[in-house]
XYZ file of C-alpha atoms in Angstrom:
350
model
C 80.592 -279.032 -180.460
C 78.321 -279.518 -177.752
C 77.982 -276.398 -175.272
C 77.034 -276.134 -171.121
C 74.867 -272.745 -171.028
C 74.872 -271.220 -167.514
C 72.021 -269.262 -167.035
C 72.336 -265.349 -165.688
C 69.521 -262.713 -164.905
C 69.194 -259.404 -166.604
C 69.673 -256.660 -164.614
C 67.582 -253.907 -165.369
C 63.264 -254.256 -166.668
C 62.038 -255.124 -169.172
C 58.733 -254.017 -171.479
C 56.937 -253.270 -174.517
C 56.692 -250.475 -176.781
C 54.775 -251.715 -180.054
C 51.587 -252.493 -180.457
C 50.555 -249.738 -177.158
C 46.206 -250.262 -176.016
C 45.060 -249.044 -173.615
C 42.003 -249.906 -172.093
C 38.748 -247.190 -172.463
C 39.786 -248.187 -176.694
C 38.164 -251.148 -176.192
C 34.867 -249.902 -173.910
C 36.650 -250.538 -170.237
C 37.823 -247.489 -167.592
C 41.859 -248.238 -166.846
C 42.249 -246.993 -162.879
C 44.680 -244.576 -161.735
C 47.129 -247.531 -160.303
C 50.770 -246.769 -158.516
C 53.754 -248.185 -159.792
C 55.362 -250.699 -158.060
C 58.723 -253.121 -158.525
C 59.836 -255.933 -158.423
C 63.023 -257.086 -156.029
C 65.781 -258.426 -157.984
C 65.186 -262.520 -158.226
C 68.297 -264.730 -158.477
C 67.136 -267.635 -161.325
C 69.454 -270.231 -160.637
C 67.741 -270.017 -156.898
C 65.362 -270.642 -157.820
C 65.300 -272.954 -160.634
C 68.773 -274.883 -160.085
C 71.726 -274.767 -162.521
C 70.780 -274.281 -165.437
C 73.594 -275.915 -167.333
C 72.005 -278.291 -167.858
C 68.778 -277.635 -168.908
C 70.053 -276.748 -172.908
C 72.002 -277.640 -175.679
C 73.487 -275.892 -177.824
C 74.778 -278.030 -181.554
C 76.260 -275.839 -184.452
C 75.264 -278.346 -187.806
C 76.679 -275.663 -190.405
C 78.959 -272.701 -191.321
C 79.005 -270.463 -194.204
C 81.016 -268.081 -195.375
C 79.666 -265.375 -198.014
C 80.887 -262.326 -199.548
C 78.674 -259.728 -201.215
C 80.038 -256.188 -203.481
C 77.477 -253.259 -202.647
C 76.424 -250.408 -204.979
C 78.468 -247.230 -204.304
C 76.573 -245.299 -207.124
C 76.001 -245.884 -210.619
C 78.055 -248.757 -210.307
C 79.344 -251.983 -208.468
C 82.647 -251.317 -207.003
C 85.415 -253.809 -205.409
C 85.965 -250.825 -202.593
C 86.471 -252.803 -199.698
C 84.811 -250.769 -196.607
C 81.783 -251.675 -198.790
C 82.406 -255.226 -198.812
C 80.656 -257.393 -196.883
C 81.440 -260.679 -196.274
C 79.923 -262.619 -193.413
C 80.420 -265.804 -192.058
C 77.539 -267.757 -190.968
C 76.454 -270.690 -188.095
C 73.275 -272.379 -187.814
C 72.778 -273.573 -184.335
C 70.328 -276.390 -183.528
C 68.857 -275.926 -179.459
C 67.744 -278.977 -178.017
C 65.841 -278.615 -174.934
C 66.638 -280.791 -171.755
C 64.584 -280.077 -169.430
C 61.949 -277.536 -170.133
C 60.760 -277.354 -166.278
C 59.365 -273.909 -165.696
C 61.287 -271.953 -168.870
C 58.189 -269.768 -170.464
C 59.625 -269.260 -173.691
C 63.059 -268.612 -176.166
C 64.035 -266.021 -178.001
C 66.102 -267.849 -180.931
C 66.118 -265.015 -183.276
C 68.192 -262.450 -181.816
C 71.723 -264.232 -180.679
C 73.579 -261.692 -178.917
C 77.362 -262.592 -180.025
C 80.312 -261.373 -177.061
C 83.838 -262.792 -177.833
C 84.953 -264.685 -181.523
C 88.727 -265.883 -181.761
C 90.809 -267.921 -184.627
C 91.959 -270.644 -184.847
C 95.105 -268.648 -183.786
C 94.157 -267.648 -180.265
C 93.402 -263.943 -182.340
C 90.631 -261.577 -181.605
C 88.602 -262.092 -184.901
C 86.968 -258.548 -186.036
C 83.535 -257.483 -186.481
C 80.587 -254.796 -186.921
C 79.015 -254.367 -183.899
C 74.825 -254.748 -184.116
C 72.870 -254.004 -181.574
C 69.648 -256.436 -181.027
C 67.393 -254.242 -178.416
C 64.071 -256.001 -178.894
C 63.888 -260.121 -178.534
C 60.678 -261.759 -180.359
C 60.103 -264.938 -176.995
C 58.133 -267.851 -178.618
C 56.379 -270.486 -176.154
C 59.020 -273.388 -175.503
C 57.875 -276.810 -176.137
C 56.605 -278.705 -173.121
C 55.921 -276.072 -170.806
C 52.004 -275.155 -170.227
C 50.513 -277.861 -171.431
C 49.277 -276.263 -174.675
C 50.015 -273.947 -177.570
C 53.439 -274.436 -177.357
C 55.512 -274.895 -180.636
C 58.845 -276.295 -181.635
C 61.727 -274.028 -181.570
C 63.016 -273.692 -185.125
C 66.669 -273.689 -185.791
C 68.563 -271.087 -184.713
C 71.176 -268.602 -186.674
C 74.418 -266.464 -185.573
C 75.915 -264.346 -188.068
C 79.385 -262.276 -187.918
C 79.228 -259.027 -191.107
C 83.493 -259.204 -190.061
C 84.989 -255.726 -190.207
C 87.158 -254.798 -193.314
C 90.715 -255.093 -192.147
C 90.323 -258.504 -190.986
C 90.783 -261.697 -192.876
C 88.623 -265.005 -193.469
C 89.549 -267.158 -190.650
C 90.358 -270.630 -191.344
C 88.651 -271.483 -188.569
C 86.844 -270.556 -186.124
C 88.415 -271.632 -181.720
C 85.758 -270.364 -180.016
C 82.174 -268.305 -180.458
C 80.826 -267.175 -176.819
C 77.709 -265.809 -176.887
C 73.605 -265.761 -175.144
C 70.174 -266.471 -175.998
C 67.940 -264.772 -174.061
C 65.388 -267.424 -172.392
C 62.104 -266.416 -170.037
C 61.263 -268.660 -166.933
C 58.626 -268.079 -164.123
C 57.684 -269.717 -160.856
C 54.134 -271.330 -162.598
C 51.424 -271.325 -165.195
C 48.341 -270.666 -164.530
C 45.157 -270.921 -166.482
C 41.995 -268.604 -166.191
C 38.603 -268.555 -167.219
C 36.414 -266.223 -168.235
C 32.499 -266.528 -169.383
C 32.817 -265.773 -173.275
C 30.252 -262.554 -172.593
C 30.646 -259.300 -173.734
C 30.889 -256.686 -171.189
C 32.236 -259.410 -168.026
C 33.030 -257.485 -165.345
C 35.926 -258.020 -164.384
C 36.824 -261.343 -162.533
C 39.608 -261.702 -159.546
C 41.790 -263.959 -161.467
C 45.228 -263.681 -159.719
C 46.841 -261.850 -156.848
C 47.106 -258.300 -157.696
C 45.676 -259.683 -161.004
C 41.729 -258.627 -162.853
C 40.575 -259.748 -166.459
C 37.570 -258.103 -168.058
C 35.842 -258.859 -171.683
C 35.110 -256.030 -172.935
C 32.187 -254.169 -174.237
C 33.047 -253.920 -178.154
C 33.281 -258.069 -178.267
C 30.338 -259.546 -180.410
C 27.896 -261.467 -178.846
C 28.581 -265.312 -179.608
C 27.392 -266.508 -183.081
C 24.057 -269.388 -182.159
C 24.728 -272.808 -182.628
C 25.477 -274.076 -186.230
C 22.599 -275.152 -188.439
C 23.516 -278.140 -190.650
C 21.650 -279.382 -193.500
C 22.435 -282.761 -195.880
C 23.691 -281.968 -199.314
C 24.099 -284.542 -201.962
C 25.236 -283.973 -205.439
C 24.068 -284.649 -208.730
C 25.038 -288.471 -209.384
C 26.742 -289.129 -206.331
C 25.701 -291.222 -203.784
C 28.547 -289.273 -200.835
C 26.384 -287.578 -198.504
C 27.854 -284.417 -197.240
C 26.725 -281.889 -194.554
C 27.061 -277.999 -195.491
C 25.897 -275.196 -192.375
C 22.729 -273.742 -194.449
C 24.049 -269.319 -193.053
C 26.722 -268.140 -193.667
C 28.946 -269.039 -191.239
C 29.648 -266.174 -188.498
C 33.214 -265.781 -186.548
C 33.936 -265.791 -182.735
C 35.184 -262.953 -181.740
C 36.358 -261.512 -178.944
C 38.309 -258.174 -176.530
C 40.032 -259.622 -172.985
C 41.517 -257.295 -170.476
C 44.246 -258.260 -168.346
C 45.157 -256.284 -165.936
C 48.175 -255.896 -162.593
C 45.828 -254.027 -159.877
C 48.516 -252.590 -158.525
C 50.077 -250.860 -161.950
C 52.837 -253.239 -162.959
C 53.017 -254.340 -166.732
C 51.594 -257.035 -167.995
C 53.083 -258.656 -170.580
C 52.203 -260.564 -173.527
C 54.548 -263.450 -174.576
C 54.387 -262.243 -177.995
C 54.900 -258.720 -178.556
C 58.015 -257.159 -179.795
C 60.521 -256.774 -176.478
C 62.489 -253.676 -175.602
C 64.777 -253.305 -172.703
C 64.294 -249.394 -169.941
C 65.967 -249.804 -167.335
C 62.958 -247.596 -165.920
C 60.553 -250.702 -166.333
C 60.553 -253.786 -164.473
C 59.560 -256.598 -165.172
C 56.272 -257.279 -163.592
C 54.180 -260.465 -162.178
C 52.315 -262.014 -164.972
C 52.972 -261.911 -168.461
C 50.423 -263.460 -170.642
C 51.292 -266.684 -173.053
C 47.854 -266.859 -175.095
C 44.621 -267.029 -175.271
C 41.651 -270.785 -176.152
C 38.207 -270.838 -176.543
C 36.468 -273.581 -174.332
C 33.302 -274.951 -174.342
C 32.585 -275.868 -170.838
C 29.879 -278.509 -172.546
C 31.998 -280.885 -174.053
C 35.414 -279.638 -172.358
C 37.173 -278.705 -176.030
C 39.735 -276.836 -176.480
C 39.955 -274.379 -179.464
C 42.880 -272.640 -180.668
C 41.891 -269.557 -182.160
C 43.765 -266.790 -184.198
C 44.488 -264.723 -180.875
C 46.948 -261.313 -180.308
C 47.871 -260.267 -177.707
C 48.885 -256.319 -177.258
C 50.093 -254.732 -174.130
C 50.566 -251.566 -172.613
C 54.732 -250.395 -170.988
C 53.650 -248.769 -168.519
C 51.316 -251.134 -166.992
C 47.941 -249.103 -167.282
C 46.385 -250.694 -169.761
C 47.133 -253.817 -168.873
C 47.467 -256.690 -172.352
C 44.489 -256.070 -174.457
C 43.659 -260.345 -175.886
C 41.717 -260.524 -179.462
C 41.604 -263.830 -180.616
C 38.432 -264.848 -183.430
C 37.406 -268.228 -184.703
C 34.795 -269.333 -187.918
C 31.804 -270.507 -185.730
C 31.222 -274.702 -185.660
C 28.796 -276.935 -184.115
C 30.380 -276.719 -180.634
C 29.337 -273.602 -179.048
C 32.560 -272.290 -177.052
C 31.413 -270.337 -174.120
C 34.485 -269.665 -172.856
C 37.729 -267.396 -173.207
C 40.585 -269.737 -171.183
C 44.042 -267.386 -170.281
C 47.402 -268.734 -170.561
C 49.210 -266.823 -167.998
C 52.966 -267.224 -166.730
C 53.664 -266.140 -163.226
C 55.987 -264.587 -161.354
C 59.118 -264.568 -164.719
C 62.218 -263.764 -164.649
C 64.392 -263.115 -167.487
C 67.689 -264.567 -168.601
C 70.263 -264.962 -169.883
C 71.446 -267.891 -171.402
C 75.517 -268.040 -172.645
C 76.589 -270.806 -175.452
C 80.168 -271.672 -176.975
C 81.096 -272.951 -179.942
C 84.311 -274.216 -180.152
C 86.543 -275.790 -183.563
C 84.543 -274.648 -186.379
C 85.603 -275.090 -190.262
C 85.794 -272.511 -192.310
C 84.805 -272.958 -195.833
C 87.113 -270.752 -197.908
C 86.288 -268.228 -200.904
C 88.729 -270.418 -203.344
C 88.198 -272.421 -205.888
C 88.514 -276.295 -204.976
C 91.247 -278.263 -206.101
C 90.517 -281.289 -208.870
C 91.471 -284.382 -207.403
């Protein structure tokens, strides 16, 4: 059950409506800037035929039935009987070139046909929110292995459980980009704006605490032991930072792991922040702090990046930002065929 995948440009605009943070909340004055709209982009023309870059395999199919409490007792009301078809999918990225992220948590189902070529009826479900995760292999660091995807159909009350699914079609949302850039800014509280890329600037907020000093250690030998341990002589401090990534043209700068919501009145800007890291310019060591990105979909506040990490022997003096340039959101359809569905009846003894 292997599928061919075709990339389709997602018309409309993308923004996030969760975690709005404005620059003034972090000691930075957000300027009034002119709103601009990006022209539609043909993803297939930019990145070639995407059907050969992703493979989806159905690993299992499950049918389940549940009776809900309609009042004071469980009832066998067919209108309250919830029956589900659940399909587990493995996603294999054959070519990660230019692929920034995938939303594997919210697949959208378009059609389902049983073994008799009859449409399967299910209750419609809406997924207005998307959750992108970094696609492993693009960007060089900070990527995660994509989890298994789950497709679920809640059958309509009048729909009998099919013996098989001849064809199931749907799509995943994916984000592609022209390139990914690394932008460094000194880890200094209230560091002024720097030009990060065309029409993009980054600053360190004034509420960022000063960097911790050197970690002081001493050797400790427990009583009756020959083992030596190195322990700090004072409580371990935190590296903690807030930075603002802002478009100078008024476009929204989104965070990849924000919760994305579609809205036709807003367009996807020229940049998406994938994440931040801490960097030691003396040792070339890169650290992975606990970090988050919050976005302002209206564009004026940009994206606020937060991170924290326990003090270490290394002295991290730089905040590194990983940013996708000219992102394009697409729909990647999939087609599953010839899926047997287990029955709910007792298994006959042999």
